Coordinates of C-alpha atoms in Angstrom, one line a residue:
Chain D
M37 CA -2.5 -6.4 56.3
N38 CA 0.7 -7.6 54.7
F39 CA 0.2 -7.8 50.9
I40 CA 3.4 -9.6 50.3
S41 CA 5.1 -11.6 53.0
V42 CA 8.3 -13.7 52.7
N43 CA 8.8 -16.0 55.7
Q44 CA 12.1 -17.7 56.5
V45 CA 12.9 -18.3 52.9
S46 CA 16.1 -20.2 51.9
Y47 CA 17.2 -20.9 48.4
A48 CA 20.2 -22.6 46.9
Y49 CA 21.4 -22.6 43.3
S50 CA 23.2 -25.8 42.3
G51 CA 24.1 -26.5 45.9
T52 CA 25.4 -23.0 46.7
P53 CA 23.2 -21.2 49.2
V54 CA 22.0 -17.9 47.8
L55 CA 19.4 -16.9 50.4
S56 CA 19.1 -18.1 54.0
H57 CA 16.1 -17.5 56.3
V58 CA 15.1 -14.3 54.6
S59 CA 11.8 -12.7 55.8
L60 CA 10.1 -9.5 54.8
S61 CA 6.7 -8.0 54.6
V62 CA 5.3 -5.3 52.4
T63 CA 2.0 -3.5 52.8
K64 CA 0.0 -1.6 50.2
G65 CA 1.6 1.6 49.1
D66 CA 5.1 0.7 50.4
I67 CA 8.3 1.2 48.6
L68 CA 10.8 -1.4 49.6
S69 CA 14.4 -0.9 48.5
V70 CA 16.6 -3.9 48.7
L71 CA 20.2 -2.9 49.2
G72 CA 23.3 -5.2 49.1
P73 CA 26.6 -5.8 47.4
N74 CA 26.9 -7.8 44.2
G75 CA 26.0 -11.4 44.7
S76 CA 24.1 -10.8 47.9
G77 CA 21.0 -12.5 46.5
K78 CA 18.9 -9.4 45.7
T79 CA 17.8 -10.5 42.3
T80 CA 17.1 -14.0 43.5
L81 CA 14.9 -12.6 46.2
L82 CA 12.9 -10.7 43.5
K83 CA 12.6 -13.8 41.4
L84 CA 11.3 -15.8 44.3
I85 CA 8.6 -13.1 44.9
L86 CA 7.7 -13.2 41.2
G87 CA 7.4 -17.0 41.4
F88 CA 10.1 -17.7 38.9
F89 CA 11.8 -19.9 41.4
Q90 CA 10.3 -21.9 44.3
P91 CA 12.0 -21.6 47.7
D92 CA 13.8 -24.6 49.1
S93 CA 12.2 -23.8 52.5
G94 CA 10.0 -21.1 53.8
T95 CA 7.1 -19.5 52.1
V96 CA 6.3 -16.5 49.8
H97 CA 2.7 -15.3 50.2
V98 CA 0.9 -12.8 48.0
D99 CA -2.5 -11.6 49.2
G100 CA -2.4 -14.3 51.7
Q101 CA -1.9 -17.1 49.1
D102 CA 1.2 -19.1 48.5
V103 CA 3.0 -17.9 45.3
G104 CA 3.6 -21.5 44.1
T105 CA -0.1 -22.2 44.0
F106 CA -0.9 -19.2 41.8
P107 CA -1.5 -19.9 38.1
T108 CA 1.0 -17.8 36.1
R109 CA -1.9 -15.7 34.7
M110 CA -3.4 -14.9 38.1
L111 CA -0.1 -13.9 39.6
A112 CA 0.5 -11.6 36.7
R113 CA -2.7 -9.8 37.6
K114 CA -1.3 -9.0 41.0
I115 CA 2.4 -8.5 40.5
A116 CA 4.1 -6.9 37.5
Y117 CA 7.7 -7.3 36.7
V118 CA 9.3 -4.1 35.4
P119 CA 12.7 -5.2 33.9
Q120 CA 15.7 -3.1 33.4
V121 CA 15.7 -1.0 30.3
H122 CA 16.9 -3.6 27.7
R123 CA 17.8 -3.8 24.1
M124 CA 15.2 -5.6 22.2
A125 CA 16.0 -7.8 19.2
F126 CA 12.9 -6.6 17.3
S127 CA 11.7 -3.1 17.0
F128 CA 8.2 -3.3 18.4
R129 CA 6.1 -0.2 18.5
M130 CA 5.8 1.3 22.0
M131 CA 2.0 0.6 21.9
D132 CA 2.6 -3.1 21.1
V133 CA 4.9 -3.4 24.1
V134 CA 2.3 -1.8 26.4
M135 CA -0.5 -4.0 25.0
M136 CA 1.3 -7.1 26.1
G137 CA 0.3 -6.1 29.6
R138 CA -3.2 -7.2 28.8
I139 CA -2.3 -10.8 28.2
P140 CA -3.2 -12.0 31.7
H141 CA -6.7 -10.7 31.3
K142 CA -7.4 -12.5 28.1
P143 CA -8.5 -16.1 27.3
F144 CA -6.0 -18.5 25.9
I145 CA -6.8 -17.7 22.3
F146 CA -7.5 -14.0 21.9
R147 CA -7.3 -10.7 20.0
Y148 CA -6.8 -7.4 21.7
S149 CA -10.1 -5.6 22.1
K150 CA -10.9 -1.9 21.9
K151 CA -11.0 -1.9 25.7
D152 CA -7.4 -3.3 25.8
K153 CA -6.3 -0.6 23.4
A154 CA -8.0 2.1 25.5
L155 CA -6.4 0.8 28.7
A156 CA -3.0 0.7 27.1
E157 CA -3.4 4.3 25.8
T158 CA -4.5 5.5 29.3
A159 CA -1.4 3.9 30.8
M160 CA 0.8 5.6 28.3
E161 CA -0.9 8.9 29.0
R162 CA -0.3 8.5 32.7
M163 CA 3.4 8.0 32.0
G164 CA 3.4 11.0 29.7
I165 CA 4.5 9.0 26.7
A166 CA 1.2 8.8 24.7
H167 CA 2.8 10.9 21.9
L168 CA 5.3 8.1 21.4
K169 CA 2.9 5.2 20.9
D170 CA 3.6 4.6 17.3
R171 CA 7.4 5.1 17.7
S172 CA 9.6 2.0 17.8
Y173 CA 10.8 0.9 21.2
T174 CA 14.4 0.6 19.9
E175 CA 14.6 4.2 18.7
V176 CA 13.4 6.1 21.8
S177 CA 15.6 7.0 24.8
G178 CA 16.4 4.8 27.8
G179 CA 14.2 6.9 30.0
E180 CA 11.2 6.6 27.6
R181 CA 11.7 2.9 27.4
Q182 CA 11.6 2.6 31.2
L183 CA 8.4 4.6 31.2
C184 CA 7.0 2.3 28.5
L185 CA 7.7 -0.7 30.7
I186 CA 6.0 0.9 33.7
A187 CA 3.0 1.8 31.4
R188 CA 2.9 -1.9 30.5
A189 CA 2.8 -2.8 34.2
L190 CA 0.0 -0.3 34.7
A191 CA -1.9 -1.8 31.8
Q192 CA -1.4 -5.2 33.4
G193 CA -3.6 -4.0 36.2
A194 CA -1.2 -5.3 38.9
D195 CA -0.8 -3.2 42.1
T196 CA 2.7 -4.4 43.0
F197 CA 5.6 -3.6 40.8
V198 CA 8.9 -5.5 41.1
M199 CA 11.9 -3.7 39.7
D200 CA 15.5 -5.0 39.4
E201 CA 17.8 -2.0 39.6
P202 CA 15.4 0.2 37.7
V203 CA 17.8 3.2 37.3
S204 CA 20.6 1.2 35.6
G205 CA 21.3 2.5 32.2
L206 CA 19.5 5.8 32.7
D207 CA 21.2 9.2 32.8
Y208 CA 21.1 11.2 36.1
G209 CA 18.1 13.3 35.1
N210 CA 16.1 10.3 34.0
Q211 CA 17.1 8.5 37.2
V212 CA 15.6 11.3 39.3
R213 CA 12.5 11.5 37.1
L214 CA 12.0 7.7 37.4
L215 CA 12.3 7.8 41.2
T216 CA 9.8 10.7 41.3
T217 CA 7.4 8.7 39.2
I218 CA 7.7 5.7 41.5
R219 CA 7.0 7.9 44.5
S220 CA 3.9 9.4 43.0
L221 CA 2.6 6.0 42.0
A222 CA 3.2 4.7 45.5
S223 CA 1.2 7.6 46.9
E224 CA -1.7 6.4 44.7
G225 CA -1.5 3.0 46.4
Y226 CA 0.9 1.0 44.1
T227 CA 3.4 -1.1 46.0
F228 CA 7.0 -1.2 44.8
I229 CA 9.8 -3.7 45.6
K230 CA 13.0 -2.8 44.0
T231 CA 16.7 -3.5 44.3
T232 CA 19.2 -0.7 44.1
H233 CA 22.9 0.0 44.3
F234 CA 22.4 3.5 45.5
P235 CA 21.6 4.0 49.3
D236 CA 20.8 7.7 48.4
H237 CA 17.9 6.5 46.2
A238 CA 16.5 4.5 49.1
L239 CA 16.7 7.6 51.3
W240 CA 14.9 9.7 48.6
M241 CA 12.1 7.2 48.5
S242 CA 11.7 7.4 52.3
G243 CA 10.1 4.0 52.3
Q244 CA 11.3 0.7 53.7
V245 CA 14.8 -0.7 53.4
L246 CA 16.1 -4.3 53.5
M247 CA 19.8 -4.9 53.6
L248 CA 21.1 -8.2 52.3
K249 CA 24.6 -9.5 52.8
K250 CA 25.6 -13.0 51.7
G251 CA 22.0 -14.1 51.4
R252 CA 21.1 -13.0 54.9
V253 CA 19.0 -10.0 56.1
V254 CA 21.3 -7.6 58.0
I255 CA 18.7 -5.1 59.0
T256 CA 15.3 -4.0 57.8
G257 CA 13.1 -1.0 58.6
P258 CA 12.2 2.5 57.5
S259 CA 15.0 4.1 55.5
D260 CA 15.6 6.9 57.9
D261 CA 16.3 4.5 60.8
V262 CA 18.1 1.9 58.8
I263 CA 20.5 3.8 56.6
T264 CA 23.2 4.9 58.9
Q265 CA 26.9 5.3 58.8
A266 CA 27.3 2.0 60.7
S267 CA 25.0 -0.1 58.6
L268 CA 26.3 1.2 55.3
S269 CA 29.9 0.8 56.3
D270 CA 29.2 -2.8 57.3
L271 CA 27.1 -3.6 54.2
Y272 CA 29.6 -2.4 51.7
H273 CA 32.8 -2.8 53.8
L274 CA 33.6 0.8 53.3
D275 CA 33.9 3.8 55.6
M276 CA 30.8 5.8 55.0
D277 CA 29.4 9.1 56.1
V278 CA 25.8 9.9 56.2
A279 CA 25.6 13.7 56.1
H280 CA 22.7 16.2 56.3
T281 CA 22.4 18.8 53.6
L282 CA 21.2 22.3 54.4
C283 CA 17.7 21.6 53.4
G284 CA 17.6 18.6 55.7
T285 CA 17.8 15.6 53.3
R286 CA 20.4 13.0 54.1
V287 CA 23.2 12.0 51.7
C288 CA 25.6 9.1 51.7
V289 CA 29.3 9.9 51.1
P290 CA 32.1 7.3 51.0
D291 CA 35.0 8.4 53.1
A292 CA 37.4 7.0 50.6
M293 CA 36.7 9.9 48.3
R294 CA 38.2 12.2 51.0
T295 CA 40.9 10.0 52.4
G296 CA 41.8 8.0 49.3
R297 CA 41.9 4.9 51.4
V298 CA 39.7 1.8 50.9
P299 CA 39.5 -0.9 53.7
L300 CA 40.8 -4.2 52.6
Q301 CA 38.1 -6.8 51.7
Chain S
M62 CA -4.6 0.0 8.8
K63 CA -1.8 0.6 6.5
H64 CA -0.8 -3.0 7.0
L65 CA -4.2 -4.3 5.9
W66 CA -3.6 -2.8 2.4
V67 CA -0.2 -4.4 2.2
V68 CA -1.7 -7.8 3.0
I69 CA -4.4 -7.3 0.4
L70 CA -1.9 -6.2 -2.2
I71 CA 0.3 -9.2 -1.6
S72 CA -2.7 -11.5 -1.7
V73 CA -3.7 -10.1 -5.1
L74 CA -0.2 -10.4 -6.4
L75 CA -0.1 -14.0 -5.2
M76 CA -3.3 -14.9 -6.9
A77 CA -2.2 -13.1 -10.1
C78 CA 1.1 -15.0 -10.0
A79 CA -0.6 -18.3 -9.4
L80 CA -3.0 -17.7 -12.4
C81 CA -0.1 -16.8 -14.7
S82 CA 1.9 -19.8 -13.6
F83 CA -0.8 -22.0 -15.0
F84 CA 0.0 -20.8 -18.5
L85 CA 3.8 -21.0 -18.2
G86 CA 5.8 -24.1 -18.9
R87 CA 7.9 -26.0 -21.3
Y88 CA 4.9 -27.5 -23.0
P89 CA 3.2 -24.9 -25.1
A90 CA -0.1 -24.7 -23.4
G91 CA -1.0 -21.1 -22.9
L92 CA -3.9 -18.9 -22.2
S93 CA -6.0 -19.8 -25.2
D94 CA -5.6 -23.5 -24.5
G95 CA -6.7 -22.8 -20.9
I96 CA -9.8 -20.9 -22.1
G97 CA -10.5 -23.7 -24.5
L98 CA -10.3 -26.3 -21.8
V99 CA -12.4 -24.3 -19.4
S100 CA -15.2 -23.6 -22.0
W101 CA -15.1 -27.3 -22.8
M102 CA -15.6 -28.2 -19.2
V103 CA -18.2 -25.5 -18.7
Q104 CA -20.3 -27.2 -21.3
S105 CA -20.1 -30.2 -18.9
K106 CA -18.3 -32.3 -21.5
N107 CA -15.9 -34.9 -20.2
P108 CA -12.4 -33.8 -21.4
S109 CA -11.4 -37.4 -21.8
M110 CA -13.7 -37.6 -24.8
D111 CA -11.2 -35.6 -26.8
P112 CA -7.5 -36.5 -26.9
D113 CA -6.3 -32.8 -27.1
M114 CA -8.5 -31.9 -24.2
R115 CA -7.4 -34.9 -22.2
L116 CA -3.7 -33.8 -22.7
L117 CA -4.5 -30.2 -21.7
E118 CA -6.5 -31.4 -18.6
N119 CA -3.5 -33.5 -17.7
I120 CA -1.1 -30.6 -18.1
F121 CA -3.2 -28.0 -16.3
F122 CA -4.7 -30.1 -13.5
N123 CA -2.3 -32.9 -12.9
I124 CA 1.1 -31.3 -13.6
R125 CA 0.9 -27.6 -13.2
M126 CA -1.8 -27.2 -10.5
P127 CA -0.1 -29.4 -7.9
R128 CA 3.2 -27.7 -8.6
I129 CA 1.7 -24.2 -8.2
L130 CA -0.2 -25.1 -5.0
G131 CA 2.8 -27.0 -3.7
A132 CA 5.1 -24.0 -4.2
I133 CA 2.7 -21.7 -2.4
L134 CA 2.2 -24.2 0.5
V135 CA 5.9 -25.0 0.9
G136 CA 6.9 -21.3 0.7
S137 CA 4.4 -20.2 3.2
A138 CA 5.0 -23.1 5.6
L139 CA 8.8 -22.5 5.6
S140 CA 8.4 -18.8 6.1
V141 CA 5.9 -19.1 8.9
S142 CA 7.9 -21.6 10.8
G143 CA 11.1 -19.5 10.2
A144 CA 9.3 -16.3 11.5
A145 CA 7.9 -18.2 14.5
F146 CA 11.4 -19.6 15.4
Q147 CA 13.0 -16.2 15.0
S148 CA 10.6 -14.5 17.5
M149 CA 10.7 -17.5 19.9
F150 CA 14.5 -17.7 19.9
I151 CA 14.7 -13.9 20.0
N152 CA 17.2 -14.1 17.1
P153 CA 16.6 -12.9 13.6
L154 CA 19.3 -15.2 12.2
V155 CA 17.5 -18.4 13.0
S156 CA 16.0 -20.6 10.3
P157 CA 13.5 -23.5 10.5
G158 CA 16.3 -26.0 10.5
L159 CA 17.7 -24.8 13.8
L160 CA 16.5 -27.9 15.8
G161 CA 17.7 -30.4 13.3
V162 CA 14.5 -31.1 11.3
L163 CA 16.2 -30.7 7.9
A164 CA 19.2 -32.8 8.9
G165 CA 17.0 -35.6 10.3
A166 CA 14.7 -35.5 7.3
S167 CA 17.6 -35.6 4.8
F168 CA 19.0 -38.7 6.5
G169 CA 15.5 -40.3 6.6
A170 CA 14.9 -39.7 3.0
A171 CA 18.4 -40.9 1.9
M172 CA 18.1 -44.1 4.0
A173 CA 14.7 -44.9 2.5
M174 CA 16.1 -44.3 -1.0
V175 CA 18.8 -46.9 -0.4
F176 CA 16.8 -49.5 1.5
F177 CA 13.2 -49.2 0.4
K178 CA 13.0 -47.7 -3.1
S179 CA 9.4 -46.5 -2.9
F180 CA 8.7 -42.9 -3.0
F181 CA 6.1 -43.2 -0.3
A182 CA 8.6 -44.8 2.0
V183 CA 11.0 -41.9 1.3
Q184 CA 8.3 -39.4 2.3
V185 CA 7.4 -41.3 5.5
S186 CA 10.9 -41.8 6.5
A187 CA 11.9 -38.2 5.9
F188 CA 9.0 -37.0 8.0
V189 CA 9.7 -39.5 10.9
F190 CA 13.4 -38.7 11.1
G191 CA 12.8 -35.0 10.8
C192 CA 10.6 -35.1 13.8
M193 CA 12.9 -37.5 15.6
A194 CA 15.8 -35.0 15.2
V195 CA 13.8 -32.3 16.9
F196 CA 12.8 -34.6 19.7
L197 CA 16.4 -35.5 20.2
S198 CA 17.4 -31.8 20.5
M199 CA 14.6 -31.1 22.9
G200 CA 15.6 -34.1 24.9
L201 CA 19.2 -33.0 25.0
A202 CA 18.1 -29.6 26.1
R203 CA 16.2 -31.1 29.0
L204 CA 19.3 -33.0 30.3
F205 CA 21.0 -29.8 31.3
K206 CA 20.3 -26.9 33.5
G207 CA 20.7 -23.3 32.4
D208 CA 19.2 -21.0 29.8
R209 CA 16.5 -23.0 28.0
L210 CA 16.9 -21.3 24.7
L211 CA 20.6 -21.7 24.6
M212 CA 20.3 -25.4 25.6
L213 CA 17.8 -25.9 22.8
I214 CA 20.1 -24.3 20.3
L215 CA 23.0 -26.5 21.5
G216 CA 20.7 -29.5 21.4
G217 CA 19.8 -28.6 17.8
I218 CA 23.5 -28.3 16.8
V219 CA 24.2 -31.7 18.3
S220 CA 21.2 -33.4 16.8
G221 CA 21.8 -31.7 13.4
S222 CA 25.4 -32.8 13.3
F223 CA 24.5 -36.3 14.3
F224 CA 22.0 -36.8 11.5
T225 CA 24.3 -35.1 9.0
A226 CA 27.0 -37.6 9.9
L227 CA 24.5 -40.4 9.5
L228 CA 23.5 -39.0 6.1
S229 CA 27.2 -39.0 5.0
M230 CA 27.3 -42.7 6.0
V231 CA 24.3 -43.5 3.9
K232 CA 25.7 -41.6 1.0
Y233 CA 29.0 -43.5 1.4
L234 CA 27.1 -46.8 1.4
A235 CA 24.8 -45.9 -1.5
D236 CA 25.3 -47.2 -5.0
P237 CA 27.3 -44.5 -6.7
Y238 CA 25.7 -44.9 -10.1
D239 CA 22.1 -45.0 -9.2
Q240 CA 21.2 -44.2 -5.6
L241 CA 23.8 -41.5 -4.8
P242 CA 22.8 -39.2 -7.6
A243 CA 19.1 -39.7 -6.6
I244 CA 20.0 -38.7 -3.0
V245 CA 22.0 -35.7 -4.1
F246 CA 19.3 -34.5 -6.4
W247 CA 16.6 -34.9 -3.8
L248 CA 18.7 -32.9 -1.3
M249 CA 18.8 -30.0 -3.8
G250 CA 15.1 -29.7 -3.5
G251 CA 12.4 -29.3 -6.1
L252 CA 8.7 -29.4 -6.7
S253 CA 8.7 -31.6 -9.8
S254 CA 7.5 -34.7 -7.9
V255 CA 4.5 -33.0 -6.1
T256 CA 1.3 -34.7 -7.0
N257 CA -2.3 -34.0 -6.2
Q258 CA -2.3 -37.0 -3.9
T259 CA 0.7 -35.8 -1.9
L260 CA -0.9 -32.3 -1.6
G261 CA -4.1 -33.9 -0.4
Y262 CA -2.5 -35.5 2.6
V263 CA -0.1 -32.7 3.6
C264 CA -2.3 -29.7 3.1
V265 CA -4.6 -30.3 6.1
P266 CA -1.8 -30.7 8.8
I267 CA 0.2 -27.8 7.3
L268 CA -2.8 -25.4 7.2
T269 CA -3.9 -26.5 10.7
S270 CA -0.4 -25.8 12.1
M271 CA -0.3 -22.5 10.4
G272 CA -3.7 -21.7 11.9
I273 CA -2.5 -22.6 15.4
L274 CA 0.6 -20.4 15.0
M275 CA -1.5 -17.5 13.8
A276 CA -3.7 -17.9 16.8
L277 CA -0.7 -17.7 19.1
T278 CA 1.0 -14.6 17.6
P279 CA 0.4 -12.4 20.6
Y280 CA 2.3 -14.9 22.7
M281 CA 5.2 -14.8 20.2
N282 CA 5.5 -11.1 20.8
A283 CA 5.7 -11.7 24.5
L284 CA 8.2 -14.6 24.1
S285 CA 10.5 -12.3 22.1
M286 CA 10.8 -10.1 25.3
G287 CA 12.6 -13.0 27.0
E288 CA 11.5 -16.0 29.1
E289 CA 11.1 -14.3 32.5
E290 CA 9.4 -11.2 31.1
A291 CA 7.0 -13.3 29.2
R292 CA 6.3 -15.4 32.3
S293 CA 5.7 -12.2 34.4
L294 CA 3.1 -11.2 31.7
G295 CA 1.2 -14.4 32.5
V296 CA 2.4 -16.4 29.6
H297 CA 2.8 -20.2 30.2
V298 CA 6.2 -20.1 28.5
G299 CA 6.9 -23.9 28.5
L300 CA 3.5 -24.8 27.0
I301 CA 3.5 -22.1 24.3
R302 CA 7.1 -22.8 23.3
F303 CA 6.3 -26.5 23.0
I304 CA 3.3 -25.8 20.8
L305 CA 5.3 -23.4 18.6
I306 CA 8.1 -25.9 18.2
A307 CA 5.7 -28.8 17.4
C308 CA 3.8 -26.8 14.8
A309 CA 6.9 -25.4 13.1
T310 CA 8.5 -28.8 13.0
L311 CA 5.5 -30.5 11.6
M312 CA 5.2 -27.9 8.9
S313 CA 8.9 -28.0 7.9
A314 CA 9.0 -31.8 7.9
L315 CA 5.9 -31.8 5.6
T316 CA 7.5 -29.4 3.2
I317 CA 10.5 -31.7 3.0
I318 CA 8.4 -34.7 2.0
M319 CA 6.9 -32.5 -0.8
A320 CA 9.9 -30.7 -2.0
G321 CA 13.1 -31.9 -0.4
I322 CA 15.5 -29.5 1.2
I323 CA 14.7 -25.9 0.2
G324 CA 17.0 -23.6 2.0
W325 CA 17.0 -19.9 2.7
V326 CA 13.3 -19.3 2.3
G327 CA 12.6 -19.7 6.0
L328 CA 15.4 -17.3 6.8
V329 CA 15.0 -14.6 4.2
V330 CA 11.2 -14.3 3.8
P331 CA 10.6 -13.4 7.4
H332 CA 13.1 -10.5 7.0
M333 CA 11.3 -9.3 3.8
A334 CA 8.0 -9.4 5.7
R335 CA 9.5 -7.6 8.7
M336 CA 10.9 -4.9 6.4
I337 CA 7.4 -4.4 4.9
V338 CA 5.1 -4.7 7.9
G339 CA 7.3 -4.5 11.0
P340 CA 8.1 -7.0 13.7
D341 CA 4.6 -7.4 15.3
N342 CA 3.9 -11.1 14.8
R343 CA 0.2 -10.5 14.6
V344 CA 0.8 -8.9 11.2
L345 CA 4.1 -10.5 10.4
I346 CA 3.1 -14.1 10.5
P347 CA 0.2 -13.8 8.0
S348 CA 2.3 -11.5 5.8
A349 CA 5.2 -13.9 5.9
A350 CA 2.9 -16.7 4.8
L351 CA 1.7 -14.7 1.8
I352 CA 5.1 -13.4 0.8
G353 CA 6.7 -16.9 1.2
G354 CA 4.1 -18.4 -1.1
L355 CA 4.6 -15.7 -3.7
Y356 CA 8.4 -15.9 -3.4
L357 CA 8.6 -19.6 -3.8
L358 CA 6.1 -19.7 -6.6
A359 CA 8.1 -17.0 -8.5
M360 CA 11.3 -18.9 -7.9
D361 CA 9.7 -22.1 -9.1
D362 CA 8.5 -20.4 -12.3
L363 CA 12.1 -19.2 -12.8
S364 CA 13.6 -22.6 -12.1
R365 CA 11.4 -24.3 -14.8
L366 CA 11.6 -21.5 -17.4
V367 CA 14.9 -19.7 -17.5
F368 CA 17.1 -22.5 -18.8
T369 CA 16.3 -25.4 -21.0
V370 CA 17.0 -27.8 -18.1
E371 CA 15.1 -27.2 -14.9
I372 CA 17.4 -25.8 -12.1
P373 CA 16.9 -27.5 -8.7
L374 CA 14.8 -25.1 -6.7
G375 CA 16.9 -25.3 -3.6
I376 CA 19.9 -24.0 -5.5
L377 CA 17.9 -21.1 -6.9
T378 CA 16.4 -20.1 -3.6
A379 CA 20.0 -20.0 -2.1
L380 CA 21.4 -18.1 -5.0
C381 CA 18.6 -15.5 -4.8
G382 CA 18.4 -15.5 -1.0
I383 CA 22.0 -14.8 -0.3
P384 CA 22.3 -11.4 -2.0
F385 CA 19.1 -10.4 -0.4
F386 CA 20.3 -11.5 3.0
V387 CA 23.5 -9.4 2.6
L388 CA 21.2 -6.4 1.9
V389 CA 19.3 -7.2 5.1
L390 CA 22.4 -7.3 7.1
R391 CA 23.2 -3.7 6.1
H392 CA 20.0 -2.7 7.9
A393 CA 20.7 -5.0 10.9
R394 CA 22.0 -2.2 13.1
K395 CA 18.7 -0.5 13.1
G396 CA 17.2 -3.1 15.3
W397 CA 15.8 -5.6 12.7
G398 CA 13.0 -3.2 11.7

């Protein structure tokens, strides 16, 4: 069963085509990494899945139902958006941020109940940040903020998490920790759709990959089949090497680092 | 539950301050006179039977009471609408006048002073044009694509400037010996013309709007995470934003018909409240209401007591607000705690 399916979607922003005839499908527990150069339409694709935009043609289905027909609140129970670590204007407590995840489960006028509080605390415990619940979001580290936003998505009760370049702004250690967290959540049955600028990260996830170039799908499939010297070289217009390490994992290395030459755009 | 105690403490302070304000004033009617009047009334005698008591009744209930209640109402309405705007626009430097309500109301009042001469007409016209200015900025924002908040702010700038220009025109046309001073004085703001009757018809809509805003505080928290994030959390952003703007505008416009233009309260008080209870709107909005009431009441007491001539309240709130705001800016880097 395809939990999320995008069929032949095209979208133009002020007359400029951003996506044309994009299709993809994701099943429960998948990790889909969307790769592509800047301006290839990755973020727009995520926003169409989240229902922020309506496609000009084609359809986006979640659980077999068209995204456009979902009330905002119902969609939020199925798909959670985990934004990039951001600066916030106001220094909310971590707990207050996670509690916001309960909004789609409440009536229009509401107060958070004990149950909401308990669910938020459980979500923070799962992310290992329960000890930070009374700290302010603006004073914890970037990695802790990202965990806080994932905890909010867990509290939201959604089973699909949409992430736009989740590792941006994180140091190397936190990037690896975040990717490990994503993998372990996926093994519990959560579905992830994320964009990334790092083909290596897509390989580490060993999930599905979709390559976008100028709004079109270049290739899609399991990461080990799709991420090759040829596809990466074409996608980024660079000479790339995909090498095997001694322990068998694959790594992507740009040739330019060795040769000092970059192909002309 | 630390915050609960803060809220209780501020409420007690506010009540104490309100009670004291009854016995402060140019006319020497102090505590003993108050007790005398109350005991007279407790004996269910009509105060109008005694000329002294009639005078005291007039001072306490027709002059001081509306002024005290007016100060509390205006202060809390401005603070709540300022706090709501700040979280909605994700910008702690925003004040209730952002969408042009003050400019519109100033023009409306000035025009009524020149053309109609009745105080009731001034109030109605100030209210109508205040709301109109906000409609204009919302309409302008709808004309253009792009970031909704940015477009609203630009719409507010345009509509504010437009009505400020119209205000200048009215001032230019006004009779410089009679009408112009009245306009200028009114724009300085003050509570001296608040009557029980005015209070009677503004208090219900102000309190209702305040109640609605307090019910929507969890959404304000979500809105201050940004439009898309709020939407992904299941918030109907357009609807909530419209309700917030409508209530905040209604409240600000009603404070203007009571007290003219009182600046800085809507900007400074939310910061005071945020420093005390933090940025969570569920606590911040009620606290801002209480602190705003207390602040404006104290300012009004100062304005009528410190000098032999009453200082216009709007001038005093600006003079006291500015140094405080500079202090706040020093803490700004810490994330508007």
